[in-house]
PDB file of N, CA and C in Angstrom:
ATOM      1  N   MET C   1     131.899 -14.355 -27.324  1.00 61.00           N
ATOM      2  CA  MET C   1     131.857 -13.555 -26.116  1.00 61.00           C
ATOM      3  C   MET C   1     133.612 -12.937 -26.089  1.00 61.00           C
ATOM      4  N   SER C   2     133.353 -11.365 -25.476  1.00 66.00           N
ATOM      5  CA  SER C   2     134.721 -10.008 -26.247  1.00 66.00           C
ATOM      6  C   SER C   2     134.957  -9.891 -24.206  1.00 66.00           C
ATOM      7  N   VAL C   3     136.729 -10.482 -24.872  1.00 64.00           N
ATOM      8  CA  VAL C   3     136.769 -10.349 -23.316  1.00 64.00           C
ATOM      9  C   VAL C   3     137.556  -8.727 -23.017  1.00 64.00           C
ATOM     10  N   PRO C   4     137.357  -8.063 -22.473  1.00 64.00           N
ATOM     11  CA  PRO C   4     137.331  -7.108 -21.632  1.00 64.00           C
ATOM     12  C   PRO C   4     139.261  -6.692 -21.686  1.00 64.00           C
ATOM     13  N   SER C   5     139.170  -5.721 -22.040  1.00 64.00           N
ATOM     14  CA  SER C   5     140.396  -4.491 -22.275  1.00 64.00           C
ATOM     15  C   SER C   5     140.675  -4.504 -20.789  1.00 64.00           C
ATOM     16  N   VAL C   6     142.423  -4.675 -20.639  1.00 63.00           N
ATOM     17  CA  VAL C   6     143.504  -3.956 -19.541  1.00 63.00           C
ATOM     18  C   VAL C   6     144.297  -3.045 -19.260  1.00 63.00           C
ATOM     19  N   ARG C   7     144.256  -2.208 -19.502  1.00 65.00           N
ATOM     20  CA  ARG C   7     144.845  -0.931 -19.984  1.00 65.00           C
ATOM     21  C   ARG C   7     146.019  -0.812 -19.145  1.00 65.00           C
ATOM     22  N   ALA C   8     147.064  -0.560 -19.156  1.00 61.00           N
ATOM     23  CA  ALA C   8     148.658  -0.615 -18.505  1.00 61.00           C
ATOM     24  C   ALA C   8     148.797   0.923 -17.722  1.00 61.00           C
ATOM     25  N   GLU C   9     148.129   0.704 -16.888  1.00 66.00           N
ATOM     26  CA  GLU C   9     149.019   1.821 -16.527  1.00 66.00           C
ATOM     27  C   GLU C   9     150.619   1.924 -16.196  1.00 66.00           C
ATOM     28  N   ARG C  10     150.791   3.092 -16.047  1.00 64.00           N
ATOM     29  CA  ARG C  10     152.863   3.871 -15.426  1.00 64.00           C
ATOM     30  C   ARG C  10     152.116   3.593 -13.775  1.00 64.00           C
ATOM     31  N   PRO C  11     153.438   2.758 -13.188  1.00 63.00           N
ATOM     32  CA  PRO C  11     153.097   2.776 -11.965  1.00 63.00           C
ATOM     33  C   PRO C  11     153.603   4.732 -11.661  1.00 63.00           C
ATOM     34  N   VAL C  12     152.322   5.200 -10.861  1.00 60.00           N
ATOM     35  CA  VAL C  12     153.397   6.958 -10.186  1.00 60.00           C
ATOM     36  C   VAL C  12     154.278   6.548  -9.357  1.00 60.00           C
ATOM     37  N   ASP C  13     154.808   7.760  -9.921  1.00 58.00           N
ATOM     38  CA  ASP C  13     156.281   8.106  -9.515  1.00 58.00           C
ATOM     39  C   ASP C  13     156.212   9.157  -8.150  1.00 58.00           C
ATOM     40  N   ALA C  14     156.632   9.339  -7.261  1.00 57.00           N
ATOM     41  CA  ALA C  14     156.867  10.133  -5.998  1.00 57.00           C
ATOM     42  C   ALA C  14     157.414  11.187  -6.094  1.00 57.00           C
ATOM     43  N   ARG C  15     158.535  11.381  -7.361  1.00 58.00           N
ATOM     44  CA  ARG C  15     159.901  12.319  -6.846  1.00 58.00           C
ATOM     45  C   ARG C  15     158.912  13.485  -7.841  1.00 58.00           C
ATOM     46  N   THR C  16     158.257  12.095  -9.863  1.00 57.00           N
ATOM     47  CA  THR C  16     157.133  12.917 -10.347  1.00 57.00           C
ATOM     48  C   THR C  16     156.429  14.207  -9.855  1.00 57.00           C
ATOM     49  N   THR C  17     155.597  13.890  -9.280  1.00 55.00           N
ATOM     50  CA  THR C  17     154.696  14.044  -8.201  1.00 55.00           C
ATOM     51  C   THR C  17     154.577  15.055  -7.215  1.00 55.00           C
ATOM     52  N   SER C  18     155.639  16.074  -6.762  1.00 54.00           N
ATOM     53  CA  SER C  18     155.838  16.437  -5.898  1.00 54.00           C
ATOM     54  C   SER C  18     155.510  17.903  -6.422  1.00 54.00           C
ATOM     55  N   SER C  19     155.041  18.528  -5.369  1.00 56.00           N
ATOM     56  CA  SER C  19     154.006  19.448  -5.840  1.00 56.00           C
ATOM     57  C   SER C  19     155.400  20.178  -5.407  1.00 56.00           C
ATOM     58  N   VAL C  20     155.031  22.038  -6.159  1.00 54.00           N
ATOM     59  CA  VAL C  20     155.884  22.672  -5.606  1.00 54.00           C
ATOM     60  C   VAL C  20     156.356  23.810  -4.488  1.00 54.00           C
ATOM     61  N   SER C  21     154.412  23.874  -3.878  1.00 61.00           N
ATOM     62  CA  SER C  21     155.074  23.684  -2.197  1.00 61.00           C
ATOM     63  C   SER C  21     155.538  23.100  -1.586  1.00 61.00           C
ATOM     64  N   THR C  22     155.457  21.893  -1.996  1.00 67.00           N
ATOM     65  CA  THR C  22     156.801  21.034  -1.008  1.00 67.00           C
ATOM     66  C   THR C  22     158.602  21.335  -1.602  1.00 67.00           C
ATOM     67  N   ARG C  23     158.654  21.827  -2.745  1.00 72.00           N
ATOM     68  CA  ARG C  23     159.977  22.403  -2.883  1.00 72.00           C
ATOM     69  C   ARG C  23     160.330  23.145  -2.576  1.00 72.00           C
ATOM     70  N   GLY C  24     158.945  23.805  -2.235  1.00 74.00           N
ATOM     71  CA  GLY C  24     159.524  25.596  -1.471  1.00 74.00           C
ATOM     72  C   GLY C  24     159.858  25.350  -0.195  1.00 74.00           C
ATOM     73  N   THR C  25     159.177  24.439   0.569  1.00 79.00           N
ATOM     74  CA  THR C  25     159.366  24.013   1.998  1.00 79.00           C
ATOM     75  C   THR C  25     160.090  23.432   1.890  1.00 79.00           C
ATOM     76  N   SER C  26     161.027  22.607   1.493  1.00 88.00           N
ATOM     77  CA  SER C  26     162.469  21.659   1.650  1.00 88.00           C
ATOM     78  C   SER C  26     163.041  22.811   1.339  1.00 88.00           C
ATOM     79  N   THR C  27     163.214  23.465   0.425  1.00 91.00           N
ATOM     80  CA  THR C  27     163.755  24.175   0.124  1.00 91.00           C
ATOM     81  C   THR C  27     164.519  25.758   1.027  1.00 91.00           C
ATOM     82  N   ALA C  28     163.110  26.342   1.186  1.00 90.00           N
ATOM     83  CA  ALA C  28     163.488  27.024   2.946  1.00 90.00           C
ATOM     84  C   ALA C  28     163.748  26.656   3.935  1.00 90.00           C
ATOM     85  N   SER C  29     163.667  25.642   4.529  1.00 92.00           N
ATOM     86  CA  SER C  29     164.250  25.088   5.723  1.00 92.00           C
ATOM     87  C   SER C  29     166.021  24.481   5.169  1.00 92.00           C
ATOM     88  N   ILE C  30     165.707  23.715   3.854  1.00 93.00           N
ATOM     89  CA  ILE C  30     167.120  23.800   4.105  1.00 93.00           C
ATOM     90  C   ILE C  30     167.863  25.526   3.611  1.00 93.00           C
ATOM     91  N   VAL C  31     167.464  27.264   3.671  1.00 94.00           N
ATOM     92  CA  VAL C  31     168.210  27.786   3.481  1.00 94.00           C
ATOM     93  C   VAL C  31     168.212  27.941   5.258  1.00 94.00           C
ATOM     94  N   ILE C  32     167.112  28.053   5.809  1.00 94.00           N
ATOM     95  CA  ILE C  32     166.484  28.446   7.281  1.00 94.00           C
ATOM     96  C   ILE C  32     168.297  27.538   8.321  1.00 94.00           C
ATOM     97  N   LEU C  33     168.174  26.363   8.204  1.00 95.00           N
ATOM     98  CA  LEU C  33     169.311  26.247   8.374  1.00 95.00           C
ATOM     99  C   LEU C  33     170.413  25.825   8.362  1.00 95.00           C
ATOM    100  N   SER C  34     170.779  25.933   6.828  1.00 96.00           N
ATOM    101  CA  SER C  34     171.899  27.169   6.241  1.00 96.00           C
ATOM    102  C   SER C  34     172.111  28.527   6.890  1.00 96.00           C
ATOM    103  N   VAL C  35     172.007  29.241   7.059  1.00 95.00           N
ATOM    104  CA  VAL C  35     171.900  30.710   7.771  1.00 95.00           C
ATOM    105  C   VAL C  35     172.614  30.393   9.283  1.00 95.00           C
ATOM    106  N   TRP C  36     172.115  29.229   9.960  1.00 96.00           N
ATOM    107  CA  TRP C  36     171.207  29.719  11.414  1.00 96.00           C
ATOM    108  C   TRP C  36     173.199  28.577  11.303  1.00 96.00           C
ATOM    109  N   LEU C  37     173.222  27.673  10.725  1.00 96.00           N
ATOM    110  CA  LEU C  37     174.425  26.787  11.253  1.00 96.00           C
ATOM    111  C   LEU C  37     175.937  27.541  11.155  1.00 96.00           C
ATOM    112  N   GLY C  38     175.357  28.345  10.012  1.00 96.00           N
ATOM    113  CA  GLY C  38     176.803  29.614   9.565  1.00 96.00           C
ATOM    114  C   GLY C  38     177.111  30.668  10.772  1.00 96.00           C
ATOM    115  N   ALA C  39     175.807  30.770  10.842  1.00 95.00           N
ATOM    116  CA  ALA C  39     175.833  31.727  11.778  1.00 95.00           C
ATOM    117  C   ALA C  39     176.891  31.496  13.064  1.00 95.00           C
ATOM    118  N   VAL C  40     176.079  30.457  13.584  1.00 96.00           N
ATOM    119  CA  VAL C  40     177.017  29.294  14.428  1.00 96.00           C
ATOM    120  C   VAL C  40     178.891  28.683  14.053  1.00 96.00           C
ATOM    121  N   ALA C  41     178.863  28.723  13.501  1.00 97.00           N
ATOM    122  CA  ALA C  41     180.556  28.200  12.185  1.00 97.00           C
ATOM    123  C   ALA C  41     180.809  29.991  12.486  1.00 97.00           C
ATOM    124  N   TYR C  42     180.555  30.637  12.894  1.00 97.00           N
ATOM    125  CA  TYR C  42     180.667  32.524  12.273  1.00 97.00           C
ATOM    126  C   TYR C  42     181.334  32.455  14.475  1.00 97.00           C
ATOM    127  N   PHE C  43     180.767  32.256  14.921  1.00 96.00           N
ATOM    128  CA  PHE C  43     180.893  32.382  16.095  1.00 96.00           C
ATOM    129  C   PHE C  43     181.992  31.639  16.732  1.00 96.00           C
ATOM    130  N   ILE C  44     181.906  30.596  16.941  1.00 95.00           N
ATOM    131  CA  ILE C  44     182.890  29.646  16.594  1.00 95.00           C
ATOM    132  C   ILE C  44     183.828  30.064  16.132  1.00 95.00           C
ATOM    133  N   ALA C  45     184.287  30.793  14.698  1.00 97.00           N
ATOM    134  CA  ALA C  45     185.560  30.588  14.515  1.00 97.00           C
ATOM    135  C   ALA C  45     186.230  31.268  14.859  1.00 97.00           C
ATOM    136  N   VAL C  46     184.987  32.694  14.327  1.00 97.00           N
ATOM    137  CA  VAL C  46     186.027  34.252  15.298  1.00 97.00           C
ATOM    138  C   VAL C  46     186.111  35.464  16.424  1.00 97.00           C
ATOM    139  N   VAL C  47     183.760  34.964  16.551  1.00 96.00           N
ATOM    140  CA  VAL C  47     183.360  35.768  17.594  1.00 96.00           C
ATOM    141  C   VAL C  47     184.911  34.887  18.869  1.00 96.00           C
ATOM    142  N   ALA C  48     184.646  33.793  19.012  1.00 96.00           N
ATOM    143  CA  ALA C  48     184.691  33.496  20.630  1.00 96.00           C
ATOM    144  C   ALA C  48     186.520  33.397  20.337  1.00 96.00           C
ATOM    145  N   PRO C  49     187.339  33.215  19.467  1.00 97.00           N
ATOM    146  CA  PRO C  49     188.940  33.592  19.615  1.00 97.00           C
ATOM    147  C   PRO C  49     188.944  34.625  19.541  1.00 97.00           C
ATOM    148  N   ALA C  50     188.173  36.512  18.990  1.00 97.00           N
ATOM    149  CA  ALA C  50     188.553  37.222  18.598  1.00 97.00           C
ATOM    150  C   ALA C  50     188.467  37.506  20.342  1.00 97.00           C
ATOM    151  N   ALA C  51     187.995  37.274  21.257  1.00 96.00           N
ATOM    152  CA  ALA C  51     186.948  37.597  22.460  1.00 96.00           C
ATOM    153  C   ALA C  51     188.410  37.360  22.979  1.00 96.00           C
ATOM    154  N   PHE C  52     189.143  35.831  23.369  1.00 96.00           N
ATOM    155  CA  PHE C  52     189.530  35.761  23.848  1.00 96.00           C
ATOM    156  C   PHE C  52     190.898  35.509  23.832  1.00 96.00           C
ATOM    157  N   ARG C  53     191.215  36.577  22.454  1.00 97.00           N
ATOM    158  CA  ARG C  53     192.563  37.095  21.556  1.00 97.00           C
ATOM    159  C   ARG C  53     191.817  39.394  22.509  1.00 97.00           C
ATOM    160  N   VAL C  54     191.365  39.750  22.436  1.00 97.00           N
ATOM    161  CA  VAL C  54     191.554  41.023  22.562  1.00 97.00           C
ATOM    162  C   VAL C  54     191.087  41.567  23.334  1.00 97.00           C
ATOM    163  N   LEU C  55     189.963  40.926  24.269  1.00 96.00           N
ATOM    164  CA  LEU C  55     189.865  41.514  25.899  1.00 96.00           C
ATOM    165  C   LEU C  55     191.379  40.905  26.983  1.00 96.00           C
ATOM    166  N   PRO C  56     191.376  41.999  27.972  1.00 95.00           N
ATOM    167  CA  PRO C  56     192.714  42.186  29.118  1.00 95.00           C
ATOM    168  C   PRO C  56     192.374  40.713  29.883  1.00 95.00           C
ATOM    169  N   GLU C  57     190.973  39.907  30.216  1.00 96.00           N
ATOM    170  CA  GLU C  57     191.376  38.933  31.282  1.00 96.00           C
ATOM    171  C   GLU C  57     190.753  37.530  30.285  1.00 96.00           C
ATOM    172  N   ARG C  58     191.216  36.379  31.073  1.00 96.00           N
ATOM    173  CA  ARG C  58     190.215  35.099  30.397  1.00 96.00           C
ATOM    174  C   ARG C  58     188.550  35.394  30.356  1.00 96.00           C
ATOM    175  N   THR C  59     188.458  35.962  32.022  1.00 97.00           N
ATOM    176  CA  THR C  59     187.154  35.922  32.461  1.00 97.00           C
ATOM    177  C   THR C  59     185.976  36.913  31.670  1.00 97.00           C
ATOM    178  N   LEU C  60     186.542  37.985  31.236  1.00 97.00           N
ATOM    179  CA  LEU C  60     186.224  39.130  30.648  1.00 97.00           C
ATOM    180  C   LEU C  60     185.959  38.366  29.511  1.00 97.00           C
ATOM    181  N   ALA C  61     186.354  37.246  28.505  1.00 97.00           N
ATOM    182  CA  ALA C  61     186.514  37.123  27.798  1.00 97.00           C
ATOM    183  C   ALA C  61     185.224  35.918  27.406  1.00 97.00           C
ATOM    184  N   GLY C  62     185.010  35.024  28.843  1.00 96.00           N
ATOM    185  CA  GLY C  62     184.704  33.974  29.376  1.00 96.00           C
ATOM    186  C   GLY C  62     182.725  34.491  29.091  1.00 96.00           C
ATOM    187  N   ALA C  63     183.143  35.726  29.761  1.00 97.00           N
ATOM    188  CA  ALA C  63     181.519  36.940  30.685  1.00 97.00           C
ATOM    189  C   ALA C  63     180.884  36.768  29.032  1.00 97.00           C
ATOM    190  N   LEU C  64     182.118  37.071  27.905  1.00 96.00           N
ATOM    191  CA  LEU C  64     181.536  37.716  26.618  1.00 96.00           C
ATOM    192  C   LEU C  64     180.219  36.417  26.309  1.00 96.00           C
ATOM    193  N   ILE C  65     181.639  35.992  25.731  1.00 96.00           N
ATOM    194  CA  ILE C  65     181.216  34.096  25.220  1.00 96.00           C
ATOM    195  C   ILE C  65     179.708  33.493  26.008  1.00 96.00           C
ATOM    196  N   GLY C  66     179.572  33.321  27.622  1.00 95.00           N
ATOM    197  CA  GLY C  66     178.791  33.022  27.967  1.00 95.00           C
ATOM    198  C   GLY C  66     177.247  33.865  28.096  1.00 95.00           C
ATOM    199  N   GLN C  67     177.329  34.953  27.794  1.00 96.00           N
ATOM    200  CA  GLN C  67     176.518  36.240  27.623  1.00 96.00           C
ATOM    201  C   GLN C  67     175.746  34.976  26.439  1.00 96.00           C
ATOM    202  N   THR C  68     176.552  35.507  25.283  1.00 95.00           N
ATOM    203  CA  THR C  68     176.537  35.299  23.974  1.00 95.00           C
ATOM    204  C   THR C  68     175.880  33.970  23.739  1.00 95.00           C
ATOM    205  N   LEU C  69     176.357  32.526  23.801  1.00 95.00           N
ATOM    206  CA  LEU C  69     175.419  31.241  24.097  1.00 95.00           C
ATOM    207  C   LEU C  69     174.446  31.062  23.725  1.00 95.00           C
ATOM    208  N   PRO C  70     174.145  31.831  25.365  1.00 95.00           N
ATOM    209  CA  PRO C  70     172.145  31.904  24.709  1.00 95.00           C
ATOM    210  C   PRO C  70     171.511  31.873  23.847  1.00 95.00           C
ATOM    211  N   ALA C  71     171.806  33.206  23.477  1.00 94.00           N
ATOM    212  CA  ALA C  71     171.132  33.300  22.215  1.00 94.00           C
ATOM    213  C   ALA C  71     170.889  32.153  21.148  1.00 94.00           C
ATOM    214  N   ILE C  72     172.597  32.220  20.830  1.00 95.00           N
ATOM    215  CA  ILE C  72     172.556  31.069  19.368  1.00 95.00           C
ATOM    216  C   ILE C  72     172.055  29.981  19.990  1.00 95.00           C
ATOM    217  N   PHE C  73     171.870  29.803  21.511  1.00 95.00           N
ATOM    218  CA  PHE C  73     170.682  28.505  21.505  1.00 95.00           C
ATOM    219  C   PHE C  73     169.483  28.986  21.566  1.00 95.00           C
ATOM    220  N   ILE C  74     169.395  29.604  21.760  1.00 96.00           N
ATOM    221  CA  ILE C  74     168.051  30.153  21.727  1.00 96.00           C
ATOM    222  C   ILE C  74     167.566  29.936  19.831  1.00 96.00           C
ATOM    223  N   ALA C  75     168.230  30.811  19.472  1.00 96.00           N
ATOM    224  CA  ALA C  75     167.741  30.871  17.789  1.00 96.00           C
ATOM    225  C   ALA C  75     167.933  29.362  17.877  1.00 96.00           C
ATOM    226  N   GLY C  76     168.647  28.780  18.062  1.00 95.00           N
ATOM    227  CA  GLY C  76     169.014  26.547  17.057  1.00 95.00           C
ATOM    228  C   GLY C  76     167.233  26.621  17.399  1.00 95.00           C
ATOM    229  N   ILE C  77     166.629  26.451  18.854  1.00 96.00           N
ATOM    230  CA  ILE C  77     165.166  26.059  19.194  1.00 96.00           C
ATOM    231  C   ILE C  77     163.708  26.469  18.311  1.00 96.00           C
ATOM    232  N   VAL C  78     164.878  28.479  17.873  1.00 96.00           N
ATOM    233  CA  VAL C  78     163.127  28.833  17.229  1.00 96.00           C
ATOM    234  C   VAL C  78     162.922  28.845  15.997  1.00 96.00           C
ATOM    235  N   VAL C  79     164.524  28.275  15.095  1.00 95.00           N
ATOM    236  CA  VAL C  79     164.735  27.241  13.741  1.00 95.00           C
ATOM    237  C   VAL C  79     164.186  25.444  13.808  1.00 95.00           C
ATOM    238  N   GLY C  80     164.676  24.925  14.822  1.00 94.00           N
ATOM    239  CA  GLY C  80     164.118  23.657  14.802  1.00 94.00           C
ATOM    240  C   GLY C  80     162.589  23.250  14.979  1.00 94.00           C
ATOM    241  N   VAL C  81     161.454  24.389  15.495  1.00 94.00           N
ATOM    242  CA  VAL C  81     160.837  24.211  15.529  1.00 94.00           C
ATOM    243  C   VAL C  81     160.015  24.779  14.044  1.00 94.00           C
ATOM    244  N   LEU C  82     160.230  25.990  14.149  1.00 92.00           N
ATOM    245  CA  LEU C  82     160.080  26.776  12.687  1.00 92.00           C
ATOM    246  C   LEU C  82     160.508  25.818  10.867  1.00 92.00           C
ATOM    247  N   VAL C  83     161.640  24.897  11.393  1.00 92.00           N
ATOM    248  CA  VAL C  83     161.287  23.984  10.077  1.00 92.00           C
ATOM    249  C   VAL C  83     160.295  22.646  10.803  1.00 92.00           C
ATOM    250  N   ALA C  84     160.546  22.368  11.571  1.00 91.00           N
ATOM    251  CA  ALA C  84     159.901  20.673  12.190  1.00 91.00           C
ATOM    252  C   ALA C  84     157.815  21.411  11.968  1.00 91.00           C
ATOM    253  N   GLY C  85     157.995  23.165  11.456  1.00 87.00           N
ATOM    254  CA  GLY C  85     156.745  23.583  11.137  1.00 87.00           C
ATOM    255  C   GLY C  85     156.185  23.197   9.579  1.00 87.00           C
ATOM    256  N   LEU C  86     157.594  23.496   9.529  1.00 78.00           N
ATOM    257  CA  LEU C  86     156.861  23.305   7.219  1.00 78.00           C
ATOM    258  C   LEU C  86     156.708  21.871   7.312  1.00 78.00           C
TER     259      LEU C  86
END
């Protein structure tokens, strides 16, 4: 009577089986988020202080910043939905 041979198989490692499209998707997500976060950081560090420094009244600077913040918020929502869809 012969003993059936059992072939030992290597366990599958998820890191080695990731497809190129998955890596491309995560890279695209990182790039999209980085661009949006960079724009927000630039707005916070440069645009807002410059508006309050250059404009003659604080109310004008506040109005300017108040008009531009919704665009940043909407862009954040769009980026979030886009990254969640990738």
